[in-house]
Amino acid sequence: MTAGVAIRQRSYLQGPGRLLLAPAILLLLAASIAPLLVTIKFSLSDYRLLFPDSSGFVGLSNYARLVASPDFVPALVNTLMLIAVVLAASIAGGLGLALLLDGPVIGRGGLRLLVISPFFVMPPVSALLWKNLLMQPVSGFFAWLAALFGLPAYDWFSHAPLLSIALIVAWQWLPFAALILLTSLQSFDRELREAAQLDGASAAAILRHLLLPHLARPIAIVVMIETIFLIGVFAEILVTTGGGTASTDLAFLVYSQAMLQYDIGAASAAGLVAVVFANILAIFLIRAVGRSLEA
Amino acid sequence: MRTRRRHRAIATMFAWAASLTIAFPLLWTLLTSFKTELEAVSFPPRFLSFDWTLANYRGILAEGDYLHSLVNSVIVAGGSSALVLALAIPAAWSMAFAPTHRTRGILLWMLSTKMLPPVGVFIPIFLFYRDWGLLDSRTGLVLLLAAANLPIAVWMLFSNFREVPGEILEASRMDGASLWQELVSVLAPLALPGIASTFFLVFTLAWNESFWTLNLVTTEATPLTAFIAAFSSPQGLFWARLSAASILSIVPVLLIGWLCQRQLVRGLTFGAVK
Amino acid sequence: MSGIVLEGVTKRFGDHLVTDAIDLVIPDGAFTVFVGPSGCGKTTLLRLIAGLEDIDSGRLLIDGVDAAQTSPAARGLAMVFQSYALYPHMTVRANLGFALKVARRPRAEIAERTEQVAEMLNLTPFLDRRPGALSGGQRQRVAIGRALVREPKAFLFDEPLSNLDAELRAQMRIEIRRLQQQLGITAIYVTHDQAEAMTMADRIVVFRDGRVEQAGSPGEIYRNPASRFVAGFIGSPRMNFLGGAIAAKHGAVTIGVRPEHLAIDPAGTISAAVQAIEYLGSDSFVHLGAQSGETLIARGVPDLDFRSGDTVQLRIAPGAVHRFDADDRAMPAPAPAPGANIFEETV
Ligand SMILES: Nc1ncnc2c1ncn2[C@@H]1O[C@H](COP(=O)(O)OP(=O)(O)OP(=O)(O)O)[C@@H](O)[C@H]1O
Ligand SMILES: [Mg+2]
């Protein structure tokens, strides 16, 4: 990243440099680091909104209570499942779409507009549309499709709430994956591919030996960035299932502990678990992005 | 020649089929928004043969809730994006043109705050906002969304500013321009395309932000995310209305997204994919 | 004391010493040219004077005042960048007037000065164009105009002509010199083209590896180069160098003779083979290979009745030998020994 920046400190720029950087740093300190420290403190205190007096240092007991609670392990598993399903679906679908759009198609501009659209839909809108217009078991569009094939209608949110949510979220992120991969495919050397075709390589062999290696880096970046956002999936759960063990992830757990059960201590502990979780993934992102920018 | 043309036709057909499938939920919503409630839930569904009506749109616009939320969304997304630029342009200038040995570290630190899930800071911020009367206020949302989007904006602008020839800024310093004049009269016009796409990206992210906007507001400051979330029950039964409300809520950023898709996605990947 | 004075000015980039304790006086009102090979630190020195870089140690005095704490703008100097660095989003008029505008001068004055400078530089027809719609030469003139408008204490030019074609460059040299003389403003002009230095300068400063190799008027430097480096750098075609026995006879490690002091003359005592002949109309240069292995160039041969491959005799003009010691420093001119003709030698 700093490869292009010759570090030249000049006295007449140092003052202004610091001055202009300070507001941004201060806002970020105030909105992220300071509250994070308070969260840590809360997570070690017995703090319940309904009993304002009961705040005192209680060591790790909030964490113990959190881990022992019947909601915690499912929330952790749900978070992981959600991330895994969305990543798999959006990348597989995105790759397919990118390959299709990279082909000799007519009207690529229009196709791009269609494909990118879901990415710009706000989460509560996409969740509600899918839940009601598409997945509703009586007169939803999917029920009609099922009937068309003589299948019984499937009650998505009763039988597979997490999968349903994952599907919706995957639909929102698929365009992102598709566009990144398409951009990367279009930067792939045409001549190299044509040379391989002349050598008699099959389409599958070209995909396997030329395109996939070329796409490794963009795929890694898609994984990292989607993960960051997927750890915080919240609105989709709120407006569809409204929680429940089967579909609560860590973000929603914090919300329900704090806003529904007023247990600040436990909620803070859950929040910090999410932070640690995110940071393990973040380390990889910083590495990948940092390296790519140095190259 | 003929096989090539056939190949092209098949590829085009598949690509359009797949793309239409992806966009189908939105197209279907658009159709539904022009139906009556009865037609919206009719089974089997009607595709084009129904009585097209604007009643849903008229109803929503007449009610006032939508307009109230639209105004809030515009203020919150616009205000936070403006605040982001006001902070990020100077910060990115500092990093690009007055770098020190700490610049790289600060930039990565800023980016790393993006890895902090909102729930990690939610409780202190909620309690603080409660105590300071910032709950359900547009100011509160503007500040938070600005902080949430600041790192991405700084990064985007930093990469952008580095493409501006430093000599032009130096020339303005020799000409006696103050720092403010250098930023406003020289750098900003030169980097205008980058600044504009940064603005659109953070505007889009703020418009669609659905954690803080659902948890920190109740009535006064509700933006469109909260307006739509209120349809989750029992209003969600009114599909045609829900559809029209959805279309009205997503159209502004959808247009922005269509116009600057490339820059927006590049911004989100921090320029790591060209 | 007025003018610009450098005392022990040192600048490092990391552990690379770019300027090494430079002591220099830039005379007031004169046209000083910094010349030297690429990478020797000319641009850096100019930027140090402009205030765009910090001096690590040493002092810089502008009109007798230590400028270390003065911002670039407050130094009252104007710089013309190699890349021109015009404001691409402003018209020529706005480019020229920018310095006055930020100085909050009255609008009428800005308009008047701008027109006046545009007039001086033949830019009037282009005042409402953007730099993108100008030719290289026109951009160059805008860059100069932008410096002129401010009526600075001194102009700093960093290779301003290097992006122009040869004809335009020659024309602009004259124009820049004319403007500078007309206005009587101090100018520092950086170039690595020695011909530009010779034609424009009142005073030349030759740099090498971040140090001043020699400073003086063009004539002085041409006639009495302080080192073999300067002797080779200034003058085109470059000076001929001969070592070995012939140099030893002059009591030197190397001797240098300029091409115009090397005559092809049957009476000469140096034999050399003609390798190539360049006819330039008013001039001609003969490239020769001496028997001792050096390549030599002789200039202005009156009768060219020989061809490549011929062997000819060379004569060094009397008093035209430059002598250099083992460290390549120039040695003082020798007192001719009575009766000995040291200028007629055999190689
Ligand atoms: N920002 C910098 N960081 C590190 N080294 C630098 C920097 N700027 C210049 N240098 C080095 O300092 C030395 C002098 O550079 P400078 O640009 O002053 O040379 P110059 O004499 O102007 O050359 P030219 O005739 O090619 O323009 C060079 O070796 C260059 O690589
Ligand atoms: Mg230079």
mmCIF file of N, CA, C and O in Angstrom, chain A residues 94-106 108 111-112 178 181-190 193 206-207 211 214-215, chain B residues 7 11 15:
data_model
loop_
_atom_site.group_PDB
_atom_site.id
_atom_site.type_symbol
_atom_site.label_atom_id
_atom_site.label_comp_id
_atom_site.label_asym_id
_atom_site.label_seq_id
_atom_site.Cartn_x
_atom_site.Cartn_y
_atom_site.Cartn_z
ATOM 1 N N GLY A 94 -22.681 -16.502 -8.431
ATOM 2 C CA GLY A 94 -21.988 -15.361 -9.014
ATOM 3 C C GLY A 94 -21.018 -15.795 -10.093
ATOM 4 O O GLY A 94 -20.913 -15.162 -11.146
ATOM 5 N N LEU A 95 -20.341 -16.903 -9.838
ATOM 6 C CA LEU A 95 -19.388 -17.408 -10.824
ATOM 7 C C LEU A 95 -20.132 -17.819 -12.096
ATOM 8 O O LEU A 95 -19.711 -17.484 -13.214
ATOM 9 N N GLY A 96 -21.243 -18.541 -11.908
ATOM 10 C CA GLY A 96 -22.033 -18.960 -13.065
ATOM 11 C C GLY A 96 -22.484 -17.761 -13.879
ATOM 12 O O GLY A 96 -22.298 -17.710 -15.097
ATOM 13 N N LEU A 97 -23.027 -16.782 -13.184
ATOM 14 C CA LEU A 97 -23.512 -15.588 -13.876
ATOM 15 C C LEU A 97 -22.372 -14.857 -14.575
ATOM 16 O O LEU A 97 -22.511 -14.405 -15.715
ATOM 17 N N ALA A 98 -21.259 -14.746 -13.885
ATOM 18 C CA ALA A 98 -20.123 -14.032 -14.463
ATOM 19 C C ALA A 98 -19.672 -14.728 -15.735
ATOM 20 O O ALA A 98 -19.397 -14.076 -16.752
ATOM 21 N N LEU A 99 -19.615 -16.058 -15.709
ATOM 22 C CA LEU A 99 -19.200 -16.789 -16.907
ATOM 23 C C LEU A 99 -20.204 -16.571 -18.035
ATOM 24 O O LEU A 99 -19.818 -16.378 -19.192
ATOM 25 N N LEU A 100 -21.486 -16.591 -17.693
ATOM 26 C CA LEU A 100 -22.512 -16.356 -18.714
ATOM 27 C C LEU A 100 -22.367 -14.960 -19.316
ATOM 28 O O LEU A 100 -22.404 -14.779 -20.530
ATOM 29 N N LEU A 101 -22.191 -13.975 -18.456
ATOM 30 C CA LEU A 101 -22.127 -12.594 -18.943
ATOM 31 C C LEU A 101 -20.819 -12.297 -19.660
ATOM 32 O O LEU A 101 -20.739 -11.349 -20.437
ATOM 33 N N ASP A 102 -19.806 -13.097 -19.368
ATOM 34 C CA ASP A 102 -18.530 -12.886 -20.042
ATOM 35 C C ASP A 102 -18.551 -13.510 -21.439
ATOM 36 O O ASP A 102 -17.663 -13.270 -22.242
ATOM 37 N N GLY A 103 -19.556 -14.323 -21.702
ATOM 38 C CA GLY A 103 -19.651 -14.987 -23.003
ATOM 39 C C GLY A 103 -20.038 -14.017 -24.103
ATOM 40 O O GLY A 103 -20.186 -12.810 -23.861
ATOM 41 N N PRO A 104 -20.220 -14.538 -25.320
ATOM 42 C CA PRO A 104 -20.549 -13.656 -26.457
ATOM 43 C C PRO A 104 -22.022 -13.293 -26.458
ATOM 44 O O PRO A 104 -22.779 -13.737 -27.308
ATOM 45 N N VAL A 105 -22.454 -12.483 -25.477
ATOM 46 C CA VAL A 105 -23.883 -12.209 -25.332
ATOM 47 C C VAL A 105 -24.260 -10.856 -25.921
ATOM 48 O O VAL A 105 -23.438 -9.952 -25.998
ATOM 49 N N ILE A 106 -25.519 -10.758 -26.305
ATOM 50 C CA ILE A 106 -26.046 -9.488 -26.812
ATOM 51 C C ILE A 106 -26.678 -8.732 -25.653
ATOM 52 O O ILE A 106 -27.405 -9.325 -24.853
ATOM 53 N N ARG A 108 -25.079 -6.809 -23.064
ATOM 54 C CA ARG A 108 -24.427 -7.033 -21.780
ATOM 55 C C ARG A 108 -24.742 -5.915 -20.788
ATOM 56 O O ARG A 108 -24.884 -6.160 -19.590
ATOM 57 N N LEU A 111 -27.958 -6.629 -19.150
ATOM 58 C CA LEU A 111 -27.795 -7.766 -18.238
ATOM 59 C C LEU A 111 -27.159 -7.321 -16.932
ATOM 60 O O LEU A 111 -27.570 -7.732 -15.852
ATOM 61 N N ARG A 112 -26.158 -6.487 -17.053
ATOM 62 C CA ARG A 112 -25.483 -6.002 -15.843
ATOM 63 C C ARG A 112 -26.457 -5.285 -14.926
ATOM 64 O O ARG A 112 -26.446 -5.486 -13.717
ATOM 65 N N ALA A 178 -20.989 -11.685 -8.444
ATOM 66 C CA ALA A 178 -21.018 -11.789 -9.902
ATOM 67 C C ALA A 178 -20.252 -10.644 -10.548
ATOM 68 O O ALA A 178 -19.458 -10.846 -11.469
ATOM 69 N N LEU A 181 -16.431 -10.929 -9.990
ATOM 70 C CA LEU A 181 -15.845 -12.003 -10.787
ATOM 71 C C LEU A 181 -15.901 -11.658 -12.273
ATOM 72 O O LEU A 181 -14.964 -11.953 -13.015
ATOM 73 N N LEU A 182 -16.985 -11.002 -12.693
ATOM 74 C CA LEU A 182 -17.078 -10.598 -14.103
ATOM 75 C C LEU A 182 -15.967 -9.595 -14.443
ATOM 76 O O LEU A 182 -15.290 -9.723 -15.458
ATOM 77 N N THR A 183 -15.784 -8.625 -13.556
ATOM 78 C CA THR A 183 -14.724 -7.637 -13.777
ATOM 79 C C THR A 183 -13.381 -8.340 -13.926
ATOM 80 O O THR A 183 -12.580 -8.028 -14.806
ATOM 81 N N SER A 184 -13.163 -9.299 -13.047
ATOM 82 C CA SER A 184 -11.892 -10.004 -13.079
ATOM 83 C C SER A 184 -11.769 -10.857 -14.344
ATOM 84 O O SER A 184 -10.706 -10.914 -14.961
ATOM 85 N N LEU A 185 -12.872 -11.509 -14.730
ATOM 86 C CA LEU A 185 -12.831 -12.322 -15.953
ATOM 87 C C LEU A 185 -12.523 -11.460 -17.164
ATOM 88 O O LEU A 185 -11.786 -11.863 -18.062
ATOM 89 N N GLN A 186 -13.100 -10.259 -17.165
ATOM 90 C CA GLN A 186 -12.899 -9.411 -18.339
ATOM 91 C C GLN A 186 -11.475 -8.888 -18.430
ATOM 92 O O GLN A 186 -11.035 -8.477 -19.483
ATOM 93 N N SER A 187 -10.778 -8.919 -17.290
ATOM 94 C CA SER A 187 -9.373 -8.514 -17.341
ATOM 95 C C SER A 187 -8.487 -9.702 -17.708
ATOM 96 O O SER A 187 -7.276 -9.569 -17.816
ATOM 97 N N PHE A 188 -9.112 -10.867 -17.882
ATOM 98 C CA PHE A 188 -8.317 -12.047 -18.241
ATOM 99 C C PHE A 188 -7.897 -11.948 -19.697
ATOM 100 O O PHE A 188 -8.668 -11.537 -20.557
ATOM 101 N N ASP A 189 -6.680 -12.330 -19.921
ATOM 102 C CA ASP A 189 -6.098 -12.186 -21.248
ATOM 103 C C ASP A 189 -6.831 -13.056 -22.277
ATOM 104 O O ASP A 189 -6.807 -14.272 -22.208
ATOM 105 N N ARG A 190 -7.496 -12.384 -23.225
ATOM 106 C CA ARG A 190 -8.238 -13.111 -24.263
ATOM 107 C C ARG A 190 -7.307 -14.038 -25.042
ATOM 108 O O ARG A 190 -7.653 -15.148 -25.396
ATOM 109 N N ARG A 193 -6.615 -17.323 -23.564
ATOM 110 C CA ARG A 193 -7.713 -18.274 -23.674
ATOM 111 C C ARG A 193 -7.799 -18.825 -25.096
ATOM 112 O O ARG A 193 -7.997 -20.016 -25.302
ATOM 113 N N ILE A 206 -10.316 -25.251 -19.636
ATOM 114 C CA ILE A 206 -9.944 -23.837 -19.559
ATOM 115 C C ILE A 206 -10.417 -23.247 -18.244
ATOM 116 O O ILE A 206 -9.680 -22.539 -17.548
ATOM 117 N N LEU A 207 -11.654 -23.599 -17.878
ATOM 118 C CA LEU A 207 -12.198 -23.096 -16.617
ATOM 119 C C LEU A 207 -11.349 -23.565 -15.448
ATOM 120 O O LEU A 207 -10.951 -22.782 -14.580
ATOM 121 N N LEU A 211 -9.079 -20.213 -15.780
ATOM 122 C CA LEU A 211 -9.929 -19.178 -15.193
ATOM 123 C C LEU A 211 -9.975 -19.243 -13.667
ATOM 124 O O LEU A 211 -9.835 -18.217 -12.998
ATOM 125 N N HIS A 214 -7.062 -17.778 -12.025
ATOM 126 C CA HIS A 214 -7.101 -16.327 -12.206
ATOM 127 C C HIS A 214 -8.094 -15.694 -11.233
ATOM 128 O O HIS A 214 -7.900 -14.565 -10.775
ATOM 129 N N LEU A 215 -9.166 -16.432 -10.911
ATOM 130 C CA LEU A 215 -10.217 -15.875 -10.062
ATOM 131 C C LEU A 215 -9.949 -16.085 -8.578
ATOM 132 O O LEU A 215 -10.729 -15.630 -7.743
ATOM 133 N N HIS B 7 -23.891 -20.225 -31.423
ATOM 134 C CA HIS B 7 -23.264 -20.169 -30.107
ATOM 135 C C HIS B 7 -23.655 -18.876 -29.394
ATOM 136 O O HIS B 7 -24.033 -18.869 -28.220
ATOM 137 N N ALA B 11 -25.783 -18.490 -25.974
ATOM 138 C CA ALA B 11 -25.177 -17.808 -24.827
ATOM 139 C C ALA B 11 -26.054 -16.648 -24.386
ATOM 140 O O ALA B 11 -26.303 -16.456 -23.188
ATOM 141 N N ALA B 15 -27.880 -16.276 -20.764
ATOM 142 C CA ALA B 15 -27.512 -15.134 -19.917
ATOM 143 C C ALA B 15 -28.744 -14.332 -19.542
ATOM 144 O O ALA B 15 -28.919 -13.946 -18.382
#
